[in-house]
Coordinates of C-alpha atoms in Angstrom, one line a residue:
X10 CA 57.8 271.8 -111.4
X11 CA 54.6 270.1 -109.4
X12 CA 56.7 269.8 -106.2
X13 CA 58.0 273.1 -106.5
X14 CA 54.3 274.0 -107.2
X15 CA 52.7 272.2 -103.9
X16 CA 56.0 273.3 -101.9
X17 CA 55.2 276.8 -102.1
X18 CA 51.3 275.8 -101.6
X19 CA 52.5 274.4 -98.2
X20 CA 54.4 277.5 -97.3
X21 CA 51.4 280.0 -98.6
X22 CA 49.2 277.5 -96.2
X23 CA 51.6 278.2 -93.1
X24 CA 51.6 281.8 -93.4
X25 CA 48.0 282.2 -93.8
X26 CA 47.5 280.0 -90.8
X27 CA 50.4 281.1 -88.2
X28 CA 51.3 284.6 -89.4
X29 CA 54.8 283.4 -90.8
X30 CA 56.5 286.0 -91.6
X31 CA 59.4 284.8 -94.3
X32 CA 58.3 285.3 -97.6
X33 CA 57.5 281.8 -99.9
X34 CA 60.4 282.7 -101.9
X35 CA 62.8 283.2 -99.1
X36 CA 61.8 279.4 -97.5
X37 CA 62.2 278.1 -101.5
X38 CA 65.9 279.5 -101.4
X39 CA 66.6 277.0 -98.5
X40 CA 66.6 274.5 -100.8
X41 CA 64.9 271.3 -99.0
X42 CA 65.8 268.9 -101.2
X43 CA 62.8 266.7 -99.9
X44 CA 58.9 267.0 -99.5
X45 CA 57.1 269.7 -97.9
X46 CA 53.0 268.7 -98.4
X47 CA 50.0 269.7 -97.5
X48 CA 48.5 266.3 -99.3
X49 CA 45.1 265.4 -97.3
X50 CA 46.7 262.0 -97.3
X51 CA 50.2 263.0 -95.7
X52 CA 48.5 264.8 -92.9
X53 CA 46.3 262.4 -91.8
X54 CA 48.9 259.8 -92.2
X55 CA 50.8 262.3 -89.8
X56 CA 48.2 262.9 -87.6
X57 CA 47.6 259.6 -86.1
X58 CA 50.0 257.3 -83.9
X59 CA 50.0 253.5 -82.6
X60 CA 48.1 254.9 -79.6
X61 CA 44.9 255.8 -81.5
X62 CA 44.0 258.3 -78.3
X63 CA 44.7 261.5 -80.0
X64 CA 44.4 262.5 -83.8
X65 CA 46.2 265.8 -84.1
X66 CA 46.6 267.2 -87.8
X67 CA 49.7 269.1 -88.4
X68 CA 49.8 271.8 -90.5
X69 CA 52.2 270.0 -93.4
X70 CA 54.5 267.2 -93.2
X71 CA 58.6 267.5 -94.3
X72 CA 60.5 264.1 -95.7
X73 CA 63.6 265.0 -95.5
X74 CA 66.0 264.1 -98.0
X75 CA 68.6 264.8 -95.9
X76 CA 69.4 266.4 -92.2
X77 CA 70.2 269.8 -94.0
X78 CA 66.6 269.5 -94.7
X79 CA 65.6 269.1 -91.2
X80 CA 68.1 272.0 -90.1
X81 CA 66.4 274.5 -92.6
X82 CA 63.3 273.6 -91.5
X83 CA 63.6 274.3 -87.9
X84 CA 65.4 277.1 -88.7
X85 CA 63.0 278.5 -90.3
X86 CA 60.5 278.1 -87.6
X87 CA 63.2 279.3 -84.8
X88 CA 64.1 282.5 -86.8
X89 CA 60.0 283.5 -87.6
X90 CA 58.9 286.5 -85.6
X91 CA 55.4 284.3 -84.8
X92 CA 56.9 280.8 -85.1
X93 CA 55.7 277.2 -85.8
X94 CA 56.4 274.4 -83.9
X95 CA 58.0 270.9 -85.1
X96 CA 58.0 267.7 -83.9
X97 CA 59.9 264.4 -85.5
X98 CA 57.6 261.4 -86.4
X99 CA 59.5 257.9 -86.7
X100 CA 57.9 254.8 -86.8
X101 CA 54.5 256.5 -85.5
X102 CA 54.8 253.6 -82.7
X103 CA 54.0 256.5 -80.1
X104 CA 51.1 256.4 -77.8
X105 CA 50.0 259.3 -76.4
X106 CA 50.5 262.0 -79.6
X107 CA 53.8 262.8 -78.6
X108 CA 55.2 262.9 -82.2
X109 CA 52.3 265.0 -83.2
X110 CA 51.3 268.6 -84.0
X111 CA 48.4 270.9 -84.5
X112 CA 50.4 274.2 -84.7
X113 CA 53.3 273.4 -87.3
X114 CA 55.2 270.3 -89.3
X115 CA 55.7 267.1 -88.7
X116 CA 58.4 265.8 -90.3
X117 CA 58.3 262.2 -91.3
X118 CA 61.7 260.5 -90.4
X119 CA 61.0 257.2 -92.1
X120 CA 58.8 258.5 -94.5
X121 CA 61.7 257.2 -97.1
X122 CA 62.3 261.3 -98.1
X123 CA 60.6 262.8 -101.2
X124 CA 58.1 260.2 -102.7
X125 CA 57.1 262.2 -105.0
X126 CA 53.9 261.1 -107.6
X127 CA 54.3 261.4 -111.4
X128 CA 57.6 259.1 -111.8
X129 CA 59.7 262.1 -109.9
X130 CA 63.4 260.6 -108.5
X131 CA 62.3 259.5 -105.1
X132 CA 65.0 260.8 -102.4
X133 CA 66.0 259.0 -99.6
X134 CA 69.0 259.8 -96.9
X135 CA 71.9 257.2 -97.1
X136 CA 71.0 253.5 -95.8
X137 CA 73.4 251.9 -92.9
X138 CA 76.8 252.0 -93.2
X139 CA 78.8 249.5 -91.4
X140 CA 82.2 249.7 -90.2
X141 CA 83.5 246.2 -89.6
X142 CA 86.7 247.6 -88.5
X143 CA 85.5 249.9 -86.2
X144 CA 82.2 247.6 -85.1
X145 CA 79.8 250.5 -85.7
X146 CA 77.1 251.0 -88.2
X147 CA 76.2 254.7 -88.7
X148 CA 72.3 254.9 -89.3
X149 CA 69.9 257.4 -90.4
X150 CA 67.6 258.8 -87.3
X151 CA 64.4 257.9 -89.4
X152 CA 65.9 254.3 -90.0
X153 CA 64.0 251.0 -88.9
X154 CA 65.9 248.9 -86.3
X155 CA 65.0 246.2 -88.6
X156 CA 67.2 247.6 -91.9
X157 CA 69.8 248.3 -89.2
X158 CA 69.8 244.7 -88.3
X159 CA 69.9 243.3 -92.1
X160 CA 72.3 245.7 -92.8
X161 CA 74.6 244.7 -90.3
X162 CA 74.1 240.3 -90.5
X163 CA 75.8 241.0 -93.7
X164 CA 78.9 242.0 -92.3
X165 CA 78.7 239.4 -89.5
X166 CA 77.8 242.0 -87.0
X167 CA 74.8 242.9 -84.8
X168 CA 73.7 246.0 -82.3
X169 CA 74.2 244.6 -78.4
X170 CA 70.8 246.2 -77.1
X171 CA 67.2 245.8 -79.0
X172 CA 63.7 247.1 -78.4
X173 CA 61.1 243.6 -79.0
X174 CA 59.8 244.6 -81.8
X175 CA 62.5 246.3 -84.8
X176 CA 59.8 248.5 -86.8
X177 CA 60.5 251.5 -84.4
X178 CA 62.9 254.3 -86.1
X179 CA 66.4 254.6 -84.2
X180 CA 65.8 258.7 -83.2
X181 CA 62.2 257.2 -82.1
X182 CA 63.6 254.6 -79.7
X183 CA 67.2 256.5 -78.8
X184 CA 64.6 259.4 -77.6
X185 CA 62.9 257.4 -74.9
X186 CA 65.9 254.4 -73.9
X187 CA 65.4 251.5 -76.3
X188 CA 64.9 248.5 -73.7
X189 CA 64.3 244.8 -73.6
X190 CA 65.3 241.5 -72.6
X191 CA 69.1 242.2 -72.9
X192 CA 69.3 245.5 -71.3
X193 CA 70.5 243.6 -68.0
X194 CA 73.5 242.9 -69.7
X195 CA 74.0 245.8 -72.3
X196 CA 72.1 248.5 -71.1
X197 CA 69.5 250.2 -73.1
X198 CA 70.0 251.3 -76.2
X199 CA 71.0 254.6 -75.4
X200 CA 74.0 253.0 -73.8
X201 CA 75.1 251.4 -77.0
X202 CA 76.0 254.5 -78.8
X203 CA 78.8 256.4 -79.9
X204 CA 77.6 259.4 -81.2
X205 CA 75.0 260.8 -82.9
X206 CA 73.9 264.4 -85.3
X207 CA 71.3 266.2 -83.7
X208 CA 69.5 269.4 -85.4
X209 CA 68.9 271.3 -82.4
X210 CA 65.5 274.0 -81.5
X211 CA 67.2 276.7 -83.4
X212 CA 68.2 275.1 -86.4
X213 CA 72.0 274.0 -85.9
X214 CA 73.3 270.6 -87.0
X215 CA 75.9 269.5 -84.4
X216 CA 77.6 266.1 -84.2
X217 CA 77.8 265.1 -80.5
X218 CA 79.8 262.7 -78.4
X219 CA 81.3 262.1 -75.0
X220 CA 84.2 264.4 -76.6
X221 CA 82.2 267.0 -78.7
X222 CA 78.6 268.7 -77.2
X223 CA 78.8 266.0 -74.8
X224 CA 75.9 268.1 -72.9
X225 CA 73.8 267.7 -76.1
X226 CA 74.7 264.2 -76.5
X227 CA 73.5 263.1 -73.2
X228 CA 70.2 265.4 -73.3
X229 CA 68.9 263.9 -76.3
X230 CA 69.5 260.6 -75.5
X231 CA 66.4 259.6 -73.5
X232 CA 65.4 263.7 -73.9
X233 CA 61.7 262.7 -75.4
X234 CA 62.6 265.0 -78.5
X235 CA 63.2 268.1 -76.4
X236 CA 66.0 269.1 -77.1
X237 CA 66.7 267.9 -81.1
X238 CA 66.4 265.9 -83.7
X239 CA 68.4 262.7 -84.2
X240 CA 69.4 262.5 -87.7
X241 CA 72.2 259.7 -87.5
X242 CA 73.2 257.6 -84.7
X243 CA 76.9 255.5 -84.5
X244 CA 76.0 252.3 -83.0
X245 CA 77.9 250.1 -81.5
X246 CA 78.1 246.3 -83.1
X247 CA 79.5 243.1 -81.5
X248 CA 79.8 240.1 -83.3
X249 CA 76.3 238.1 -84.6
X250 CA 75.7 235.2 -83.8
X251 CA 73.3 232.9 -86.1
X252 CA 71.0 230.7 -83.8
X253 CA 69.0 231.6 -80.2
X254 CA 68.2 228.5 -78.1
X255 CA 64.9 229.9 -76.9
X256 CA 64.1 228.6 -73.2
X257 CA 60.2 229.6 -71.6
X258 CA 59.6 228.3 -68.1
X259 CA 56.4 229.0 -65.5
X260 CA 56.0 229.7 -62.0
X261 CA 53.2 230.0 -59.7
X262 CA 55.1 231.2 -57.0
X263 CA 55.9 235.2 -57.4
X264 CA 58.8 235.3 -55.1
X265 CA 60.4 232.3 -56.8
X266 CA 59.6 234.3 -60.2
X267 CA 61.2 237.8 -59.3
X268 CA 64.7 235.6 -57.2
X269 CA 65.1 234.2 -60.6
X270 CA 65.2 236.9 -62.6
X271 CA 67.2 238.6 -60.2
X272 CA 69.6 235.9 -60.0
X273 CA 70.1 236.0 -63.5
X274 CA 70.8 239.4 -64.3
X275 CA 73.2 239.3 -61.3
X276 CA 75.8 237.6 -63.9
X277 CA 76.3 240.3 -66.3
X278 CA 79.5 240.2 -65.6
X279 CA 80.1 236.7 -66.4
X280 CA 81.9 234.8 -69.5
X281 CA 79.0 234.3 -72.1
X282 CA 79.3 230.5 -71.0
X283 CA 78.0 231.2 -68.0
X284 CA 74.9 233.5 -68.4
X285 CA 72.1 233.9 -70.6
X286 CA 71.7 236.8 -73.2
X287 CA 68.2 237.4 -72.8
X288 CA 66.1 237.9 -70.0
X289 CA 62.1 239.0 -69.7
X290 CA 59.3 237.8 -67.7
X291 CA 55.1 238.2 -67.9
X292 CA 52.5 237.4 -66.5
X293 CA 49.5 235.5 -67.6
X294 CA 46.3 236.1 -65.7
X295 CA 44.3 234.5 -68.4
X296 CA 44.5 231.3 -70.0
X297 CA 44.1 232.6 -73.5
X298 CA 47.2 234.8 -73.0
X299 CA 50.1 232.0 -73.3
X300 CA 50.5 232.5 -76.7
X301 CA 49.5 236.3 -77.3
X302 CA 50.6 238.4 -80.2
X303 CA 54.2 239.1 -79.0
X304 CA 54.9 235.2 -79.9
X305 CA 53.2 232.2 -80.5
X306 CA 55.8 229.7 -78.8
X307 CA 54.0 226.6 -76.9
X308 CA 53.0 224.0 -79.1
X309 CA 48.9 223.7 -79.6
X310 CA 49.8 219.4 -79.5
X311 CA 51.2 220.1 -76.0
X312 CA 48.9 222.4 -74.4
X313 CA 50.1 224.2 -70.8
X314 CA 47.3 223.2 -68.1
X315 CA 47.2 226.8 -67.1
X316 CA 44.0 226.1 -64.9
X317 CA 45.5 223.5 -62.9
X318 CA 49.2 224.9 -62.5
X319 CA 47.7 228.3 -61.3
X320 CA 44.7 227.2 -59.1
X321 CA 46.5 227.3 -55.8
X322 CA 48.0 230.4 -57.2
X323 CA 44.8 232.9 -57.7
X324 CA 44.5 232.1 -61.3
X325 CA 48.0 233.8 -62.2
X326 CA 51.0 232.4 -63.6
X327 CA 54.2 234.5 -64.4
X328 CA 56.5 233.0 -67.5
X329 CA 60.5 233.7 -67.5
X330 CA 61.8 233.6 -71.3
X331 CA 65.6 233.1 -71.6
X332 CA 67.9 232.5 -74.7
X333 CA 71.2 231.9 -75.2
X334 CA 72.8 232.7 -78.7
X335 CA 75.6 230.1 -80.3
X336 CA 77.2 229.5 -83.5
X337 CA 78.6 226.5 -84.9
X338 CA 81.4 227.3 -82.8
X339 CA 79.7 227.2 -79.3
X340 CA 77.2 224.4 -80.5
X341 CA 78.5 221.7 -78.8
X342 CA 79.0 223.2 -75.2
X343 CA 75.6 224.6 -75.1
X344 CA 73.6 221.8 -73.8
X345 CA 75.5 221.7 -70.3
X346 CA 76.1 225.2 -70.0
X347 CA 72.6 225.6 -70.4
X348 CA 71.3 223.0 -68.4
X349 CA 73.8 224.3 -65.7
X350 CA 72.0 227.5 -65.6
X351 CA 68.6 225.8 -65.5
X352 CA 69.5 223.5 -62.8
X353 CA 70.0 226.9 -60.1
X354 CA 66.1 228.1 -60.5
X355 CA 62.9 227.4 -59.0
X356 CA 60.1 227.3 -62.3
X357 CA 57.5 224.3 -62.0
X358 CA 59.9 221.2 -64.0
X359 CA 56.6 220.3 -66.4
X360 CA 56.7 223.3 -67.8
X361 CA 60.1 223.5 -69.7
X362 CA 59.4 224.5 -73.5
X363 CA 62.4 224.8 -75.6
X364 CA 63.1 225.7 -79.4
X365 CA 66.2 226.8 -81.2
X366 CA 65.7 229.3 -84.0
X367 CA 67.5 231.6 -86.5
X368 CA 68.7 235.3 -84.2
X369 CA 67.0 237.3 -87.0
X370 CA 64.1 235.3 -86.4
X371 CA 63.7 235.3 -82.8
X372 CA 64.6 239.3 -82.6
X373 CA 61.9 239.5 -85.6
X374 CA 59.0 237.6 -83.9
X375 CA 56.7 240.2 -82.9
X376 CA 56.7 241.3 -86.5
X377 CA 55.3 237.9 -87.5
X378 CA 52.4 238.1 -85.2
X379 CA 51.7 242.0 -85.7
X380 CA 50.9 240.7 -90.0
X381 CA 48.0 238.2 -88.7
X382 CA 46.8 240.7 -86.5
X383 CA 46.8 242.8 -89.4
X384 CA 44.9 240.5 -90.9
X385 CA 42.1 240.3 -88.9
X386 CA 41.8 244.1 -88.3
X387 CA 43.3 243.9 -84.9
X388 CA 46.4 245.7 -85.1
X389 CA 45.2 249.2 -86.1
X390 CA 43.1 249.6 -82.8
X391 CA 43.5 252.1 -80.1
X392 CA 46.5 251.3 -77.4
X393 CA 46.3 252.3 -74.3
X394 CA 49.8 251.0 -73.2
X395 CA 51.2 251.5 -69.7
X396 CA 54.8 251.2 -68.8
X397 CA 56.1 251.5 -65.7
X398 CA 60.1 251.2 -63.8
X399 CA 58.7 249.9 -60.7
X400 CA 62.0 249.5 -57.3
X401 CA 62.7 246.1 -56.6
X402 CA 61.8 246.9 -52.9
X403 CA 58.3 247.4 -54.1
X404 CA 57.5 244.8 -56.9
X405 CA 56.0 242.5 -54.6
X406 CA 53.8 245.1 -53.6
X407 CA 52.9 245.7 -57.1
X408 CA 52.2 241.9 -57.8
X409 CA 49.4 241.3 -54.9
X410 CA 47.8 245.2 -55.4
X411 CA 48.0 245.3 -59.6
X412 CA 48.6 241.7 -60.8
X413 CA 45.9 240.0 -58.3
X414 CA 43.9 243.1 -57.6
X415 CA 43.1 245.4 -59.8
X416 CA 43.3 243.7 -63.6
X417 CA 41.2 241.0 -62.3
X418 CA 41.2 237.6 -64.0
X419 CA 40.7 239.2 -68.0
X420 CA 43.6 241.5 -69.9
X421 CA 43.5 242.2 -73.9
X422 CA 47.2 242.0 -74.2
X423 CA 50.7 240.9 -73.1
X424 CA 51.9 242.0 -69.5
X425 CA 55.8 242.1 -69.4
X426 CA 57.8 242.3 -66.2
X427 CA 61.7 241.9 -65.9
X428 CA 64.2 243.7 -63.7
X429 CA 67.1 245.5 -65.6
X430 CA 70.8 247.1 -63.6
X431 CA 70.6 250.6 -62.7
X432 CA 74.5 250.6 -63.2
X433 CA 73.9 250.0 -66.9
X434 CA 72.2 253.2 -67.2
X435 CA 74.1 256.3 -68.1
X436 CA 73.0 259.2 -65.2
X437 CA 73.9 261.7 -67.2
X438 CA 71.1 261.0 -70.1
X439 CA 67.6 262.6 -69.7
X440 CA 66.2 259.4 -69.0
X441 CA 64.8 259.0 -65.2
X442 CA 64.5 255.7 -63.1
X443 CA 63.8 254.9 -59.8
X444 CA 66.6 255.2 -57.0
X445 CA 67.4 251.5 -56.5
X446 CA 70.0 249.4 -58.0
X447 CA 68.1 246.7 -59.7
X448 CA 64.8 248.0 -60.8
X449 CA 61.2 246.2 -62.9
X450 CA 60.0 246.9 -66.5
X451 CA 56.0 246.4 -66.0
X452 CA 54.7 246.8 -69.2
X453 CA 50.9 246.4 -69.7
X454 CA 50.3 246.2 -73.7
X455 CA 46.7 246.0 -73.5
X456 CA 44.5 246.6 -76.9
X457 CA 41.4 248.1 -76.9
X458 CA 38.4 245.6 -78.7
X459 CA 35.5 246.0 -79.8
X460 CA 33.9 242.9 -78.9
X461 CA 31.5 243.5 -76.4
X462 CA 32.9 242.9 -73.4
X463 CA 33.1 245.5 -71.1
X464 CA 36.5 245.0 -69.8
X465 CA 37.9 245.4 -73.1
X466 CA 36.9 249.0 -73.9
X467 CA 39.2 251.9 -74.5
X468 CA 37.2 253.5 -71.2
X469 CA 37.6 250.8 -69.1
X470 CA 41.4 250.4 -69.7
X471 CA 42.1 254.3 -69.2
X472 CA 40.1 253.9 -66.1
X473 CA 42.1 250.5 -65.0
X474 CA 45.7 252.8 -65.8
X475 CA 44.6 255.9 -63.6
X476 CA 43.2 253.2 -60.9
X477 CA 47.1 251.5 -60.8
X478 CA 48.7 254.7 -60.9
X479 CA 46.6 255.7 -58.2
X480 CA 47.5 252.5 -56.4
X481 CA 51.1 253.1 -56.7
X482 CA 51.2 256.9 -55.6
X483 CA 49.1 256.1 -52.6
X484 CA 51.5 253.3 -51.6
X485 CA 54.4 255.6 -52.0
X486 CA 56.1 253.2 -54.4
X487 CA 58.3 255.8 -56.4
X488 CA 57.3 254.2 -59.4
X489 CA 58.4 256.2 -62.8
X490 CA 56.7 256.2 -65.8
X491 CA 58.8 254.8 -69.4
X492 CA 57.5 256.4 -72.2
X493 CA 56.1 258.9 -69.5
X494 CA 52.8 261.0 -70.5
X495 CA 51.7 263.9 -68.0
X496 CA 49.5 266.7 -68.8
X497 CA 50.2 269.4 -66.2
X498 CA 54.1 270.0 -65.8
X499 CA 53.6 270.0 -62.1
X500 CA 53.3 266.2 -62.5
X501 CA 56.8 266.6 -65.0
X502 CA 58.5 267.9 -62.1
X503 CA 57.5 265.5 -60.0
X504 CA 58.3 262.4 -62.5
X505 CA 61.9 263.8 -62.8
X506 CA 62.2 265.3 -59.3
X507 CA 63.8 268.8 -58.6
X508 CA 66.9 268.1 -59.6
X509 CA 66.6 266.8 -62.5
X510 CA 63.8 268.8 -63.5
X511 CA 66.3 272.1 -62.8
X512 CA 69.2 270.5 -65.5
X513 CA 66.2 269.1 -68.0
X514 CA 64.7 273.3 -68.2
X515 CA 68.5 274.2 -68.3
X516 CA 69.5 271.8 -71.5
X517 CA 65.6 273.4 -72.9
X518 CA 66.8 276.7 -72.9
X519 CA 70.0 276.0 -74.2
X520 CA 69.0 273.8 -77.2
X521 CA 65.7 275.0 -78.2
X522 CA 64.9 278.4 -76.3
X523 CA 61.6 279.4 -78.3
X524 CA 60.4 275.7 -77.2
X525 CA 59.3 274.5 -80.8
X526 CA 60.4 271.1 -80.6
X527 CA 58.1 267.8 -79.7
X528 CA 55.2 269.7 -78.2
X529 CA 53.3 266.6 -78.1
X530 CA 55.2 265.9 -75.1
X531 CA 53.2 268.4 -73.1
X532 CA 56.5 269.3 -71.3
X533 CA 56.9 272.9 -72.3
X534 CA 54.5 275.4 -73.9
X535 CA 55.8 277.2 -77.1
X536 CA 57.1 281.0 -76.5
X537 CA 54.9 282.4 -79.2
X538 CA 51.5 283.8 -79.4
X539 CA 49.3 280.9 -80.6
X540 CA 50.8 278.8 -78.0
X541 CA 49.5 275.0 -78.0
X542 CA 49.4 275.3 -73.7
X543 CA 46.3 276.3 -74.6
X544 CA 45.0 273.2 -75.4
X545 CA 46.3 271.4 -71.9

């Protein structure tokens, strides 16, 4: 009776706010089986992201219990006169408000569905359900990578392609591309997936594939939320295995650095004997950086002399981190095949550090170091996160202008730069990257601090992202933003280029015509009256 009480509070308070025009009584006979609040707590919750940039509040927030829930929601909204928008919240690992709202509901993906207070059953859509048979695992959209991957080790079984860190939701990171060190060889996660349900902008709940709404099946994957809501992915699974020799090397040498990595990723098509599984690089232009919250991994008792390794070098280092996985079954080949590998690069030989480690541990470190930033209050702090897919023709050019120029010899977070195959990507998926076959992740993960020094400020980052975007367009580089933020959709158009852009406004009006969906994007502007464009 109390959530039937608050659920037609919620509707009363969307009605009163954005003229909708169903009736309480008609939205209560859709029967959401979930949680539609107005609870102060649930909206702010709702209202804030990983970025800490923006805090939107949304009108109310849906947990589904199901993706019915999600389809009578947003069909609702479609099939209002004045309309509401929606937009899907996962993990909240966004940065720039994109999963937020200040004209509709947010629905919570991972919010676990109904939760609610007073000992009432709590609802939650199914957990992962493997197929061993088939090697998939069928997962909700508002699922944590990390329950994906526990689910799966107990069948024997593992995804092929991973994001670092595994508290994102899978529609959160199957919306953008899902990338890291073993997208060389697997692709990114959007790559990696057999089909998935998708509640489109008006409401429908379609099951797409290469064989069924294959043009909504490759629009949402990458499609920023655009286009639908991911409520269950089929992911593809290969066999686990249960320890990661876990190899970091340095180089002061750039060229070196980048003909490594580029050798490496080169043998993707190689026996497993003859490659490594994991490839990513940084770069470390201070000393206090070698171990940074991503991973503590060199030893305190056997400290890297950054200052003397990187003197003739400006101060800047870069770090290549390999792995090769083995089971008990490989065990006893892997020292020479490994060594094999080593032997063909160029790193400085002093600064070989080498540990073996549990898979679900090493894909599960970032987690480790997020709860003692936690601890010290230095986890919930403003982001401002810049990711770029930088040509290989130019990442040289990027090095001497960004890495040696403009970040100076001080950064409050992890830089990541590896190069990934182009022909690993799926063209047809709403993703966009630069027009070269082998192409850079450069991923500054900077945190804003409070500690008074100036060059750790939330204004002096912003500044130091616009400056290196500036850089880039004024050298022509054709750099593309991952995890792209724009405010004017002249500079969409431009990020996706005009052919793209044409097929991206075509799948729009196709799958969600009044525009309701992910307005945080700042894409497209929502058909009705109170439009959000207002607002940018």
């Amino acid at each position: 009776m109390a959530s039937r009480f608050l659920l037609t509070f919620a509707i009363c308070r969307l009605i009163v706010t954005v003229g909708l025009t169903l009736k309480p009584t008609e939205l209560l006979r859709l029967g959401v089986e979930g949680q539609l609040t107005v609870d102060p707590s649930h909206v702010e919750a709702a209202s804030r992201d990983f970025g800490g940039l923006h805090r939107v509040e949304p009108l109310a927030v849906l947990r589904p219990a199901s993706a019915n829930d999600v389809a009578r929601l947003v069909r609702a909204a479609y099939e209002s006169a004045e309309g509401f928008t929606v937009s899907a919240r996962g993990h909240g690992h966004s940065i720039n408000g994109q999963s937020q709202t200040s004209n509709g509901v947010v629905i919570d993906m991972s919010g676990g569905g109904g939760g609610c207070s007073g000992g009432t059953r709590r609802l939650k859509p199914a957990g992962p359900r493997v197929s061993e048979k088939e090697r998939y695992v069928d997962a909700w959209g508002g699922e944590l990578w990390i329950d994906v991957l526990r689910r799966t080790l107990e069948h024997g079984l593992a995804p092929l392609s991973w994001t670092d860190y595994l508290y994102l939701s899978v529609g959160g990171t199957l919306s953008n591309a899902g990338i890291s060190g073993q997208a060389f060889n697997h692709g990114p996660q959007i790559s990696n997936v057999h089909e998935v349900d998708v509640v489109t902008g008006k409401g429908e709940l379609l099951t797409c594939s290469e064989e069924q709404n294959a043009e909504l099946f490759h629009a949402v994957l990458g499609g920023l939320g655009q286009f639908g809501i991911i409520t269950r992915a089929r992911i593809a699974l290969e066999p686990a295995p249960t320890m990661v020799r876990w190899i970091r090397v340095l180089y002061s040498n750039f060229s070196d650095f980048t003909h490594d990595q580029e050798y490496l990723i080169s043998l993707h098509g190689k026996p497993a004997s003859k490659k490594f599984d994991y490839v990513e690089g940084s770069v470390i232009v201070d000393e206090g950086l070698v171990n940074n919250w991503r991973s503590s991994f060199f030893s305190p008792s056997n400290p890297v002399k950054i200052s003397s390794i990187g003197a003739a070098n400006g101060g800047v280092l870069y770090c290549l981190e390999i792995t090769r996985n083995y089971d008990e079954s490989t065990a006893g080949s892997l020292d020479q095949e490994v060594e094999a590998l080593m032997g063909k690069l160029n790193f400085i030989p002093a600064s070989v550090f080498t540990t073996d480690v549990p898979y679900l541990d090493f894909l599960d470190r970032v987690h480790t170091a997020e709860l003692k930033l936690r601890s010290k209050g230095l986890w919930e702090v403003p982001h401002p996160w810049l990711n770029l897919f930088v040509p290989k023709s130019r990442i040289a050019d990027f090095d001497r202008g960004v890495f040696k120029g403009i970040l100076g010899k001080k950064t409050s977070g992890p830089i990541l730069i590896y190069p990934m195959n182009k022909n690993k990507w799926d063209e047809r998926s709403s993703v966009v990257t630069p027009d070269e076959e082998v192409f850079y992740l450069v991923a500054l993960l900077r945190s804003a601090l409070d500690t008074g020094d100036e060059t750790q400020t939330l204004e002096h980052l912003s500044n130091q992202n616009s400056q290196i975007l500036r850089f880039c367009g004024d050298a022509r580089m054709n750099v593309k933003q991952y995890m792209p933020h724009y405010t004017t959709q002249s500079e969409w158009v431009e990020h996706f280029g005009l052919g793209k852009w044409a097929l991206f406004q075509q799948r729009k009006a196709e799958f969600d015509p009044k525009r309701i969906l992910a307005t945080g994007q700042r894409i497209f502007s929502p058909s009705f009256a109170f439009s959000t464009a207002s607002s940018w």
